[in-house]
Amino acid sequence: MRFEISTKIDYEALVPSTLLLSVQPFKSLNQNIIQEAFTSEPELKMNELYSIAGEKRFKTIDIPNPGYISLAYKAVIENQVKVIPAQQLDDVTISRMTASALSYLNPSRYCQSDKLYKFAYNKFGKIEHAFQKVMAIREWIYNNVEYSSGYTTPQTSAFDTITEQTGVCRDFAHLGIALCRALTIPARYFTGYAYQLNPQDFHACFEAYLGGYWIIIDATKLVPVNGLIKIATGVDATDTALASIFGNLQFRNMEINTTLLSAKLDYLDYDSTTEGYCYNF
Amino acid sequence: MRFEISTKIDYEALVPSTLLLSVQPFKSLNQNIIQEAFTSEPELKMNELYSIAGEKRFKTIDIPNPGYISLAYKAVIENQVKVIPAQQLDDVTISRMTASALSYLNPSRYCQSDKLYKFAYNKFGKIEHAFQKVMAIREWIYNNVEYSSGYTTPQTSAFDTITEQTGVCRDFAHLGIALCRALTIPARYFTGYAYQLNPQDFHACFEAYLGGYWIIIDATKLVPVNGLIKIATGVDATDTALASIFGNLQFRNMEINTTLLSAKLDYLDYDSTTEGYCYNF
Amino acid sequence: MRFEISTKIDYEALVPSTLLLSVQPFKSLNQNIIQEAFTSEPELKMNELYSIAGEKRFKTIDIPNPGYISLAYKAVIENQVKVIPAQQLDDVTISRMTASALSYLNPSRYCQSDKLYKFAYNKFGKIEHAFQKVMAIREWIYNNVEYSSGYTTPQTSAFDTITEQTGVCRDFAHLGIALCRALTIPARYFTGYAYQLNPQDFHACFEAYLGGYWIIIDATKLVPVNGLIKIATGVDATDTALASIFGNLQFRNMEINTTLLSAKLDYLDYDSTTEGYCYNF
Amino acid sequence: MRFEISTKIDYEALVPSTLLLSVQPFKSLNQNIIQEAFTSEPELKMNELYSIAGEKRFKTIDIPNPGYISLAYKAVIENQVKVIPAQQLDDVTISRMTASALSYLNPSRYCQSDKLYKFAYNKFGKIEHAFQKVMAIREWIYNNVEYSSGYTTPQTSAFDTITEQTGVCRDFAHLGIALCRALTIPARYFTGYAYQLNPQDFHACFEAYLGGYWIIIDATKLVPVNGLIKIATGVDATDTALASIFGNLQFRNMEINTTLLSAKLDYLDYDSTTEGYCYNF
């Protein structure tokens, strides 16, 4: 599908600062940047970098003087989601996993899979097929965690969310990742733009490594899965931050927009348990 | 310097299992594997993988039947440490950092730098030169944290160690990394063999990114810095585990040995504040 | 019922020390100490104290010299459990609670009821009768938490146990207390001797304030409820420790025994949902 | 000294609710309530209770209907602080402590003294006299923790504050208590009104049990120590909450006032290390 996305972010720099900004969609075989433009007011020196660990494209922006800055990014992107039948999406044995997939089995800051083995096994361990396990995880999170802002904080982790049972997309994603890893299914954090997310904001969900594919899962069920435009993947929120500030930048305003340019979007089924959707091929 | 290293690990497999074992030194320009041999009793199917994220070389080992297994690894390696004068080891500005170095600024599971900004700034922020900051961090940890096993656990993190003030090499390393990152100095976990470590064991310390170099720092001061043989680097203990077990392997015995083959070791000064030592070039 | 209980504890004092020991059953209207003897080898100066906060009878024991000490306590006690029909055991409105009952509504170190409101309400909030809520809590803990030592530690709290789903009597009790308080039912920790507990050890469970009575609940279901001999109640494990050591006493050995002197014990039903058992009247 | 205090609190009840309000100063030998009046708009049924555990006087207030409620409390109180020379304020040996003092040695929810033994001993253990230890604790907190709101939360504990080094009076008090208990000095939380606190608010500090006296310590040094009017003491913030809400009361407004009615206040020295001030005799 073809989308137009735009992000405007305003800051007030109180001192000379540097900003790392990760708002540009990732380039890959299935996601093409048709055109893009990144401007700033005033004009600022920017550098574009690619992260080898995880997948992230980001800019380092030098802000040499205090004052207001406006950043604007606009792009037309075209992406495809590959549909894969569920029966292909089974466990990959450890000895057949790539080094990259194996790295997403490790516990991490917000995904303490090492403390969830018993919980994950008790709830999902008896389900035979790996894809069905992950579907059950998605359903459990959707049914048991209330989507609500104002409660969780940047310190909230998967271990907390099991009991607090409330959170935002970041928390839903962390819990999904932690439970998958606890069942020896590599899982990673996914951030991106989301068509039809209302109000418009950056969205987070996760990918699980099944049958050799990274299958996208969104336990919030807030948006069509094929309306996602990937910015980055990583171990969890620690390595996929949209903005990292060095110095003192006060956030003033942000506007995000995701528009469909294609004629129509064939909705992929949120609740499907017969096929998985892959953003990486 | 030239070293001979050996590791023998025995397990008892209670069920068919898979083991990821990371005991082979990393190959790089400054660390050459002259010869190596990895054997098992009984003979087991092994696969060698390299991790792109972080730096790690590891084997996936299939253990198809319950029973005792013995793994033995022996190697002759030659490595060099590059000595760099302190004045070159200053802060790298954010906009000049590589994507890889930037990834080691993020907080992580055991290194909660995001909770230590105030502490780090109060204690070390006024020191002008980046290398001297890191030397001060090393000295503070050495003087304030007691090296003692039996107290900390695999759940212990840098935030705990500041107050508990006791730990093993893993905890010393995590605290050093967290404090460096809190001062905007990228830092990463380093595991390896250590000549003269007594009793012989795998050792952990850290590297700080100064002047564009990864400089090795060991706050335990237990071993000569140029007697280290690198196995892996990573964000912290989560991605540098020496063994990851899938199934049920009961640890039975381990023996490690590090012998100097060169005529003699010119000791690099533990306490030097005028030069830094680099394992990556 | 009439019981004989005995406790022998041996320590080795490395330095002059003081020991607070809380092994003597509580005296109340329903629990009578027929006879008791507390001896030590060597002879040591002891003081008996009663705690006003919570309910606890304990000795402060001065150990002026290093060396081995043996403490022996033996007693014959007679107690009764009052059986109260379930329909009397409803919520007490806040404005009708005593100051003492209200103090057991507060969150505490191991019972973080303030973090469990949502969880408790989702699971038990729709049950109408307070006693049935508490029975449901007991059943949920019994069915979902595995009784197993070697996993939890003195730092484990109710919040952990919900997710870790394993623990010992202390952890079962803390979770029961936290869930009751989260439903505005005062609850407190209960320690004591337990007839038929095998192996013999001090046991922990909890009491919930229902219909104006403190009703005893044991989610482990390891022992007959009317085979319990109360030592102390308190907010949680922090104020009901059996031994507090000041100085350096190394634990060497402990033997506990609980024998029935009455002809027989009429078992009260572990699983009863029609009546509650009260140790305090 | 003679003071007039007043508290006005407004809530909006969204549902029928019950409020426990603890704003009335404690009555004791050294603190006399000359006159007091507690009114509400509309008129509400209130019950006055005294807490045996800790020391607290509080009202349970029934709010039977949704709507706005205004509570107003006014009182004239007269209290004295007893000045005790430092040399009398030494350690009390465990075997000489009352059961009540011993109960304030336990670790608690916000005062994890059991995790601070090493830290407390390293920093303060070598100081000989108990009162000087506590003065050193007060000075360390005052010099190392920044008094600043907006950072800490109701979940912040003493263990956090050592490293986060910022907080409000509640956090200063919790840290003081935890460090005292870690040095085997019983300590408890103190809440009250504070003459000259600006802006006017309820204040928290702590008392340490020295020489058999409860000596008041305020590490914030924000107010004259003899301008404090005690409301309650307890183990920490868990049992000294000023308001506990059952139902749904939305806080709308609060005004507190503390006026000196005596001719003048002879300031007791914040920084004194030669005498201690006792509110309990």
PDB file of C-alpha atoms in Angstrom, chain B residues 40-261:
ATOM      1  CA  SER B  40      32.821 -33.015  22.887  1.00  0.00           C
ATOM      2  CA  GLU B  41      32.258 -36.333  24.555  1.00  0.00           C
ATOM      3  CA  PRO B  42      30.084 -37.857  23.168  1.00  0.00           C
ATOM      4  CA  GLU B  43      30.420 -36.357  19.698  1.00  0.00           C
ATOM      5  CA  LEU B  44      27.756 -33.679  19.213  1.00  0.00           C
ATOM      6  CA  LYS B  45      26.537 -31.697  16.239  1.00  0.00           C
ATOM      7  CA  MET B  46      27.737 -28.071  16.582  1.00  0.00           C
ATOM      8  CA  ASN B  47      27.162 -24.926  14.608  1.00  0.00           C
ATOM      9  CA  GLU B  48      29.250 -21.781  14.839  1.00  0.00           C
ATOM     10  CA  LEU B  49      27.546 -18.390  14.687  1.00  0.00           C
ATOM     11  CA  TYR B  50      28.640 -14.773  14.861  1.00  0.00           C
ATOM     12  CA  SER B  51      26.533 -12.113  16.490  1.00  0.00           C
ATOM     13  CA  ILE B  52      26.212  -8.884  14.574  1.00  0.00           C
ATOM     14  CA  ALA B  53      24.721  -6.990  17.465  1.00  0.00           C
ATOM     15  CA  GLY B  54      27.506  -6.700  19.978  1.00  0.00           C
ATOM     16  CA  GLU B  55      30.425  -8.949  19.167  1.00  0.00           C
ATOM     17  CA  LYS B  56      30.211 -12.591  19.980  1.00  0.00           C
ATOM     18  CA  ARG B  57      31.220 -15.896  18.475  1.00  0.00           C
ATOM     19  CA  PHE B  58      29.256 -18.844  19.771  1.00  0.00           C
ATOM     20  CA  LYS B  59      28.310 -22.436  19.133  1.00  0.00           C
ATOM     21  CA  THR B  60      24.858 -23.964  19.123  1.00  0.00           C
ATOM     22  CA  ILE B  61      25.238 -27.521  20.359  1.00  0.00           C
ATOM     23  CA  ASP B  62      22.545 -30.150  19.932  1.00  0.00           C
ATOM     24  CA  ILE B  63      22.294 -32.666  22.752  1.00  0.00           C
ATOM     25  CA  PRO B  64      19.842 -35.260  21.442  1.00  0.00           C
ATOM     26  CA  ASN B  65      19.907 -37.685  24.391  1.00  0.00           C
ATOM     27  CA  PRO B  66      19.935 -37.464  28.160  1.00  0.00           C
ATOM     28  CA  GLY B  67      23.253 -38.297  29.781  1.00  0.00           C
ATOM     29  CA  TYR B  68      26.600 -36.761  30.628  1.00  0.00           C
ATOM     30  CA  ILE B  69      28.346 -34.481  28.157  1.00  0.00           C
ATOM     31  CA  SER B  70      31.813 -33.063  28.325  1.00  0.00           C
ATOM     32  CA  LEU B  71      32.901 -30.097  26.261  1.00  0.00           C
ATOM     33  CA  ALA B  72      36.496 -29.104  25.836  1.00  0.00           C
ATOM     34  CA  TYR B  73      37.898 -26.066  24.102  1.00  0.00           C
ATOM     35  CA  LYS B  74      41.547 -25.233  23.697  1.00  0.00           C
ATOM     36  CA  ALA B  75      43.167 -22.423  21.759  1.00  0.00           C
ATOM     37  CA  VAL B  76      46.349 -20.472  21.262  1.00  0.00           C
ATOM     38  CA  ILE B  77      45.657 -16.830  20.727  1.00  0.00           C
ATOM     39  CA  GLU B  78      47.767 -13.798  20.108  1.00  0.00           C
ATOM     40  CA  ASN B  79      46.523 -10.331  20.928  1.00  0.00           C
ATOM     41  CA  GLN B  80      47.749  -6.806  21.344  1.00  0.00           C
ATOM     42  CA  VAL B  81      46.561  -3.962  23.378  1.00  0.00           C
ATOM     43  CA  LYS B  82      46.989  -0.529  21.869  1.00  0.00           C
ATOM     44  CA  VAL B  83      48.165   2.120  24.304  1.00  0.00           C
ATOM     45  CA  ILE B  84      46.628   5.548  23.746  1.00  0.00           C
ATOM     46  CA  PRO B  85      47.670   8.724  25.544  1.00  0.00           C
ATOM     47  CA  ALA B  86      44.998  10.114  27.832  1.00  0.00           C
ATOM     48  CA  GLN B  87      44.723  13.496  26.116  1.00  0.00           C
ATOM     49  CA  GLN B  88      43.355  11.778  22.992  1.00  0.00           C
ATOM     50  CA  LEU B  89      40.654  10.074  25.025  1.00  0.00           C
ATOM     51  CA  ASP B  90      38.153  12.884  25.342  1.00  0.00           C
ATOM     52  CA  ASP B  91      34.388  13.009  24.840  1.00  0.00           C
ATOM     53  CA  VAL B  92      33.123  12.327  21.368  1.00  0.00           C
ATOM     54  CA  THR B  93      30.288  14.698  20.612  1.00  0.00           C
ATOM     55  CA  ILE B  94      26.979  12.988  19.913  1.00  0.00           C
ATOM     56  CA  SER B  95      26.900  14.180  16.321  1.00  0.00           C
ATOM     57  CA  ARG B  96      30.280  12.595  15.653  1.00  0.00           C
ATOM     58  CA  MET B  97      29.465   9.198  17.182  1.00  0.00           C
ATOM     59  CA  THR B  98      28.931   6.149  15.004  1.00  0.00           C
ATOM     60  CA  ALA B  99      25.546   4.407  15.130  1.00  0.00           C
ATOM     61  CA  SER B 100      27.245   1.543  16.923  1.00  0.00           C
ATOM     62  CA  ALA B 101      28.715   3.762  19.653  1.00  0.00           C
ATOM     63  CA  LEU B 102      25.367   5.537  20.071  1.00  0.00           C
ATOM     64  CA  SER B 103      23.666   2.208  20.694  1.00  0.00           C
ATOM     65  CA  TYR B 104      25.847   1.811  23.791  1.00  0.00           C
ATOM     66  CA  LEU B 105      24.461   5.022  25.290  1.00  0.00           C
ATOM     67  CA  ASN B 106      21.042   3.465  25.877  1.00  0.00           C
ATOM     68  CA  PRO B 107      20.078   2.340  29.354  1.00  0.00           C
ATOM     69  CA  SER B 108      19.725  -1.442  29.628  1.00  0.00           C
ATOM     70  CA  ARG B 109      18.463  -4.176  31.950  1.00  0.00           C
ATOM     71  CA  TYR B 110      21.342  -4.126  34.398  1.00  0.00           C
ATOM     72  CA  CYS B 111      22.640  -0.625  33.627  1.00  0.00           C
ATOM     73  CA  GLN B 112      19.903   1.851  34.467  1.00  0.00           C
ATOM     74  CA  SER B 113      21.840   4.933  33.480  1.00  0.00           C
ATOM     75  CA  ASP B 114      18.502   6.757  33.081  1.00  0.00           C
ATOM     76  CA  LYS B 115      18.090   6.593  36.877  1.00  0.00           C
ATOM     77  CA  LEU B 116      21.639   7.692  37.623  1.00  0.00           C
ATOM     78  CA  TYR B 117      22.011  11.061  35.937  1.00  0.00           C
ATOM     79  CA  LYS B 118      21.913  13.024  39.159  1.00  0.00           C
ATOM     80  CA  PHE B 119      24.183  10.626  41.036  1.00  0.00           C
ATOM     81  CA  ALA B 120      26.733  10.506  38.205  1.00  0.00           C
ATOM     82  CA  TYR B 121      26.715  14.257  37.702  1.00  0.00           C
ATOM     83  CA  ASN B 122      27.045  14.999  41.430  1.00  0.00           C
ATOM     84  CA  LYS B 123      30.003  12.659  41.781  1.00  0.00           C
ATOM     85  CA  PHE B 124      31.856  12.985  38.472  1.00  0.00           C
ATOM     86  CA  GLY B 125      30.208  15.711  36.410  1.00  0.00           C
ATOM     87  CA  LYS B 126      32.627  18.450  37.328  1.00  0.00           C
ATOM     88  CA  ILE B 127      35.706  16.563  36.111  1.00  0.00           C
ATOM     89  CA  GLU B 128      36.673  18.091  32.809  1.00  0.00           C
ATOM     90  CA  HIS B 129      38.310  15.447  30.686  1.00  0.00           C
ATOM     91  CA  ALA B 130      36.251  12.400  29.682  1.00  0.00           C
ATOM     92  CA  PHE B 131      39.060   9.921  30.345  1.00  0.00           C
ATOM     93  CA  GLN B 132      39.594  11.377  33.808  1.00  0.00           C
ATOM     94  CA  LYS B 133      35.859  11.045  34.466  1.00  0.00           C
ATOM     95  CA  VAL B 134      36.069   7.353  33.648  1.00  0.00           C
ATOM     96  CA  MET B 135      39.210   6.917  35.754  1.00  0.00           C
ATOM     97  CA  ALA B 136      37.338   8.574  38.639  1.00  0.00           C
ATOM     98  CA  ILE B 137      34.419   6.186  38.099  1.00  0.00           C
ATOM     99  CA  ARG B 138      36.804   3.240  38.196  1.00  0.00           C
ATOM    100  CA  GLU B 139      38.404   4.490  41.405  1.00  0.00           C
ATOM    101  CA  TRP B 140      35.056   5.197  43.073  1.00  0.00           C
ATOM    102  CA  ILE B 141      33.796   1.679  42.320  1.00  0.00           C
ATOM    103  CA  TYR B 142      37.074   0.096  43.423  1.00  0.00           C
ATOM    104  CA  ASN B 143      37.045   2.013  46.707  1.00  0.00           C
ATOM    105  CA  ASN B 144      33.354   1.757  47.529  1.00  0.00           C
ATOM    106  CA  VAL B 145      32.234  -1.656  46.296  1.00  0.00           C
ATOM    107  CA  GLU B 146      33.504  -4.723  48.090  1.00  0.00           C
ATOM    108  CA  TYR B 147      34.492  -7.614  45.820  1.00  0.00           C
ATOM    109  CA  SER B 148      32.643 -10.503  47.425  1.00  0.00           C
ATOM    110  CA  SER B 149      30.632 -13.416  46.064  1.00  0.00           C
ATOM    111  CA  GLY B 150      27.557 -14.916  47.710  1.00  0.00           C
ATOM    112  CA  TYR B 151      25.663 -11.665  48.116  1.00  0.00           C
ATOM    113  CA  THR B 152      24.564 -10.534  44.664  1.00  0.00           C
ATOM    114  CA  THR B 153      22.340 -12.549  42.337  1.00  0.00           C
ATOM    115  CA  PRO B 154      21.618 -12.686  38.598  1.00  0.00           C
ATOM    116  CA  GLN B 155      18.951 -10.051  39.302  1.00  0.00           C
ATOM    117  CA  THR B 156      21.387  -7.532  40.791  1.00  0.00           C
ATOM    118  CA  SER B 157      21.679  -4.333  38.752  1.00  0.00           C
ATOM    119  CA  ALA B 158      23.847  -1.204  38.786  1.00  0.00           C
ATOM    120  CA  PHE B 159      21.145   0.707  40.685  1.00  0.00           C
ATOM    121  CA  ASP B 160      21.344  -1.916  43.464  1.00  0.00           C
ATOM    122  CA  THR B 161      25.124  -2.004  43.568  1.00  0.00           C
ATOM    123  CA  ILE B 162      25.420   1.712  44.320  1.00  0.00           C
ATOM    124  CA  THR B 163      23.686   1.077  47.628  1.00  0.00           C
ATOM    125  CA  GLU B 164      24.512  -2.588  48.360  1.00  0.00           C
ATOM    126  CA  GLN B 165      28.201  -1.834  47.757  1.00  0.00           C
ATOM    127  CA  THR B 166      29.185  -5.428  47.259  1.00  0.00           C
ATOM    128  CA  GLY B 167      29.370  -7.700  44.259  1.00  0.00           C
ATOM    129  CA  VAL B 168      31.432  -9.661  41.773  1.00  0.00           C
ATOM    130  CA  CYS B 169      33.059  -8.666  38.477  1.00  0.00           C
ATOM    131  CA  ARG B 170      29.685  -8.654  36.716  1.00  0.00           C
ATOM    132  CA  ASP B 171      28.355  -6.073  39.204  1.00  0.00           C
ATOM    133  CA  PHE B 172      31.480  -3.907  39.055  1.00  0.00           C
ATOM    134  CA  ALA B 173      31.160  -3.871  35.266  1.00  0.00           C
ATOM    135  CA  HIS B 174      27.452  -3.019  35.256  1.00  0.00           C
ATOM    136  CA  LEU B 175      27.978  -0.104  37.609  1.00  0.00           C
ATOM    137  CA  GLY B 176      30.867   1.255  35.544  1.00  0.00           C
ATOM    138  CA  ILE B 177      28.797   1.029  32.362  1.00  0.00           C
ATOM    139  CA  ALA B 178      25.759   2.704  33.927  1.00  0.00           C
ATOM    140  CA  LEU B 179      27.787   5.611  35.311  1.00  0.00           C
ATOM    141  CA  CYS B 180      29.591   6.178  31.993  1.00  0.00           C
ATOM    142  CA  ARG B 181      26.330   6.188  30.029  1.00  0.00           C
ATOM    143  CA  ALA B 182      24.828   8.579  32.566  1.00  0.00           C
ATOM    144  CA  LEU B 183      27.663  10.949  31.625  1.00  0.00           C
ATOM    145  CA  THR B 184      26.972  10.469  27.893  1.00  0.00           C
ATOM    146  CA  ILE B 185      29.987   8.215  27.440  1.00  0.00           C
ATOM    147  CA  PRO B 186      29.005   5.053  25.539  1.00  0.00           C
ATOM    148  CA  ALA B 187      29.993   1.949  27.478  1.00  0.00           C
ATOM    149  CA  ARG B 188      29.667  -1.778  26.956  1.00  0.00           C
ATOM    150  CA  TYR B 189      30.164  -5.065  28.792  1.00  0.00           C
ATOM    151  CA  PHE B 190      33.308  -7.094  28.104  1.00  0.00           C
ATOM    152  CA  THR B 191      33.714 -10.782  28.922  1.00  0.00           C
ATOM    153  CA  GLY B 192      36.799 -12.870  28.481  1.00  0.00           C
ATOM    154  CA  TYR B 193      39.565 -14.995  29.881  1.00  0.00           C
ATOM    155  CA  ALA B 194      41.892 -13.357  32.380  1.00  0.00           C
ATOM    156  CA  TYR B 195      45.510 -14.295  32.865  1.00  0.00           C
ATOM    157  CA  GLN B 196      46.361 -14.523  36.562  1.00  0.00           C
ATOM    158  CA  LEU B 197      42.765 -14.404  37.751  1.00  0.00           C
ATOM    159  CA  ASN B 198      42.706 -16.650  40.774  1.00  0.00           C
ATOM    160  CA  PRO B 199      40.680 -18.807  41.000  1.00  0.00           C
ATOM    161  CA  GLN B 200      40.453 -19.074  37.226  1.00  0.00           C
ATOM    162  CA  ASP B 201      37.029 -18.105  35.882  1.00  0.00           C
ATOM    163  CA  PHE B 202      35.488 -16.079  33.090  1.00  0.00           C
ATOM    164  CA  HIS B 203      35.953 -12.411  33.861  1.00  0.00           C
ATOM    165  CA  ALA B 204      33.778  -9.349  33.182  1.00  0.00           C
ATOM    166  CA  CYS B 205      34.713  -5.719  32.949  1.00  0.00           C
ATOM    167  CA  PHE B 206      33.771  -2.877  30.603  1.00  0.00           C
ATOM    168  CA  GLU B 207      34.840  -0.647  27.744  1.00  0.00           C
ATOM    169  CA  ALA B 208      34.197   3.077  27.495  1.00  0.00           C
ATOM    170  CA  TYR B 209      34.091   4.955  24.184  1.00  0.00           C
ATOM    171  CA  LEU B 210      36.643   7.744  24.459  1.00  0.00           C
ATOM    172  CA  GLY B 211      38.246   9.697  21.670  1.00  0.00           C
ATOM    173  CA  GLY B 212      36.761   7.221  19.191  1.00  0.00           C
ATOM    174  CA  TYR B 213      38.399   4.220  20.879  1.00  0.00           C
ATOM    175  CA  TRP B 214      36.884   1.505  23.036  1.00  0.00           C
ATOM    176  CA  ILE B 215      39.045   1.694  26.128  1.00  0.00           C
ATOM    177  CA  ILE B 216      39.072  -1.231  28.515  1.00  0.00           C
ATOM    178  CA  ILE B 217      38.426  -0.551  32.213  1.00  0.00           C
ATOM    179  CA  ASP B 218      38.433  -3.070  35.040  1.00  0.00           C
ATOM    180  CA  ALA B 219      37.223  -1.637  38.335  1.00  0.00           C
ATOM    181  CA  THR B 220      38.032  -4.884  40.178  1.00  0.00           C
ATOM    182  CA  LYS B 221      41.771  -4.420  39.492  1.00  0.00           C
ATOM    183  CA  LEU B 222      42.072  -8.173  39.942  1.00  0.00           C
ATOM    184  CA  VAL B 223      44.123  -8.845  36.798  1.00  0.00           C
ATOM    185  CA  PRO B 224      46.624  -7.184  34.473  1.00  0.00           C
ATOM    186  CA  VAL B 225      44.572  -5.384  31.828  1.00  0.00           C
ATOM    187  CA  ASN B 226      46.709  -6.768  29.029  1.00  0.00           C
ATOM    188  CA  GLY B 227      46.189 -10.307  30.264  1.00  0.00           C
ATOM    189  CA  LEU B 228      42.566 -10.201  29.105  1.00  0.00           C
ATOM    190  CA  ILE B 229      41.458 -12.299  26.151  1.00  0.00           C
ATOM    191  CA  LYS B 230      38.194 -11.010  24.757  1.00  0.00           C
ATOM    192  CA  ILE B 231      35.282 -13.363  24.213  1.00  0.00           C
ATOM    193  CA  ALA B 232      32.449 -10.880  23.674  1.00  0.00           C
ATOM    194  CA  THR B 233      31.121  -7.381  24.158  1.00  0.00           C
ATOM    195  CA  GLY B 234      27.487  -6.404  24.524  1.00  0.00           C
ATOM    196  CA  VAL B 235      25.084  -4.023  26.230  1.00  0.00           C
ATOM    197  CA  ASP B 236      25.331  -5.876  29.550  1.00  0.00           C
ATOM    198  CA  ALA B 237      25.095  -9.420  30.925  1.00  0.00           C
ATOM    199  CA  THR B 238      21.838 -10.075  29.035  1.00  0.00           C
ATOM    200  CA  ASP B 239      23.493 -10.440  25.638  1.00  0.00           C
ATOM    201  CA  THR B 240      26.875 -11.836  26.669  1.00  0.00           C
ATOM    202  CA  ALA B 241      25.893 -14.970  28.555  1.00  0.00           C
ATOM    203  CA  LEU B 242      28.560 -17.637  28.354  1.00  0.00           C
ATOM    204  CA  ALA B 243      25.993 -20.412  28.263  1.00  0.00           C
ATOM    205  CA  SER B 244      22.300 -20.376  27.408  1.00  0.00           C
ATOM    206  CA  ILE B 245      20.484 -23.618  28.072  1.00  0.00           C
ATOM    207  CA  PHE B 246      17.313 -24.742  26.292  1.00  0.00           C
ATOM    208  CA  GLY B 247      15.966 -27.932  27.814  1.00  0.00           C
ATOM    209  CA  ASN B 248      17.437 -29.226  31.033  1.00  0.00           C
ATOM    210  CA  LEU B 249      21.188 -29.370  31.474  1.00  0.00           C
ATOM    211  CA  GLN B 250      22.524 -29.647  34.999  1.00  0.00           C
ATOM    212  CA  PHE B 251      25.903 -28.033  35.443  1.00  0.00           C
ATOM    213  CA  ARG B 252      28.414 -30.519  36.864  1.00  0.00           C
ATOM    214  CA  ASN B 253      31.912 -29.114  36.538  1.00  0.00           C
ATOM    215  CA  MET B 254      33.981 -26.403  34.889  1.00  0.00           C
ATOM    216  CA  GLU B 255      37.708 -25.828  34.568  1.00  0.00           C
ATOM    217  CA  ILE B 256      39.291 -22.843  32.944  1.00  0.00           C
ATOM    218  CA  ASN B 257      42.911 -22.155  32.329  1.00  0.00           C
ATOM    219  CA  THR B 258      44.842 -19.212  30.960  1.00  0.00           C
ATOM    220  CA  THR B 259      48.564 -19.639  30.441  1.00  0.00           C
ATOM    221  CA  LEU B 260      51.088 -17.139  29.134  1.00  0.00           C
ATOM    222  CA  LEU B 261      53.097 -18.497  26.221  1.00  0.00           C
TER     223      LEU B 261
END
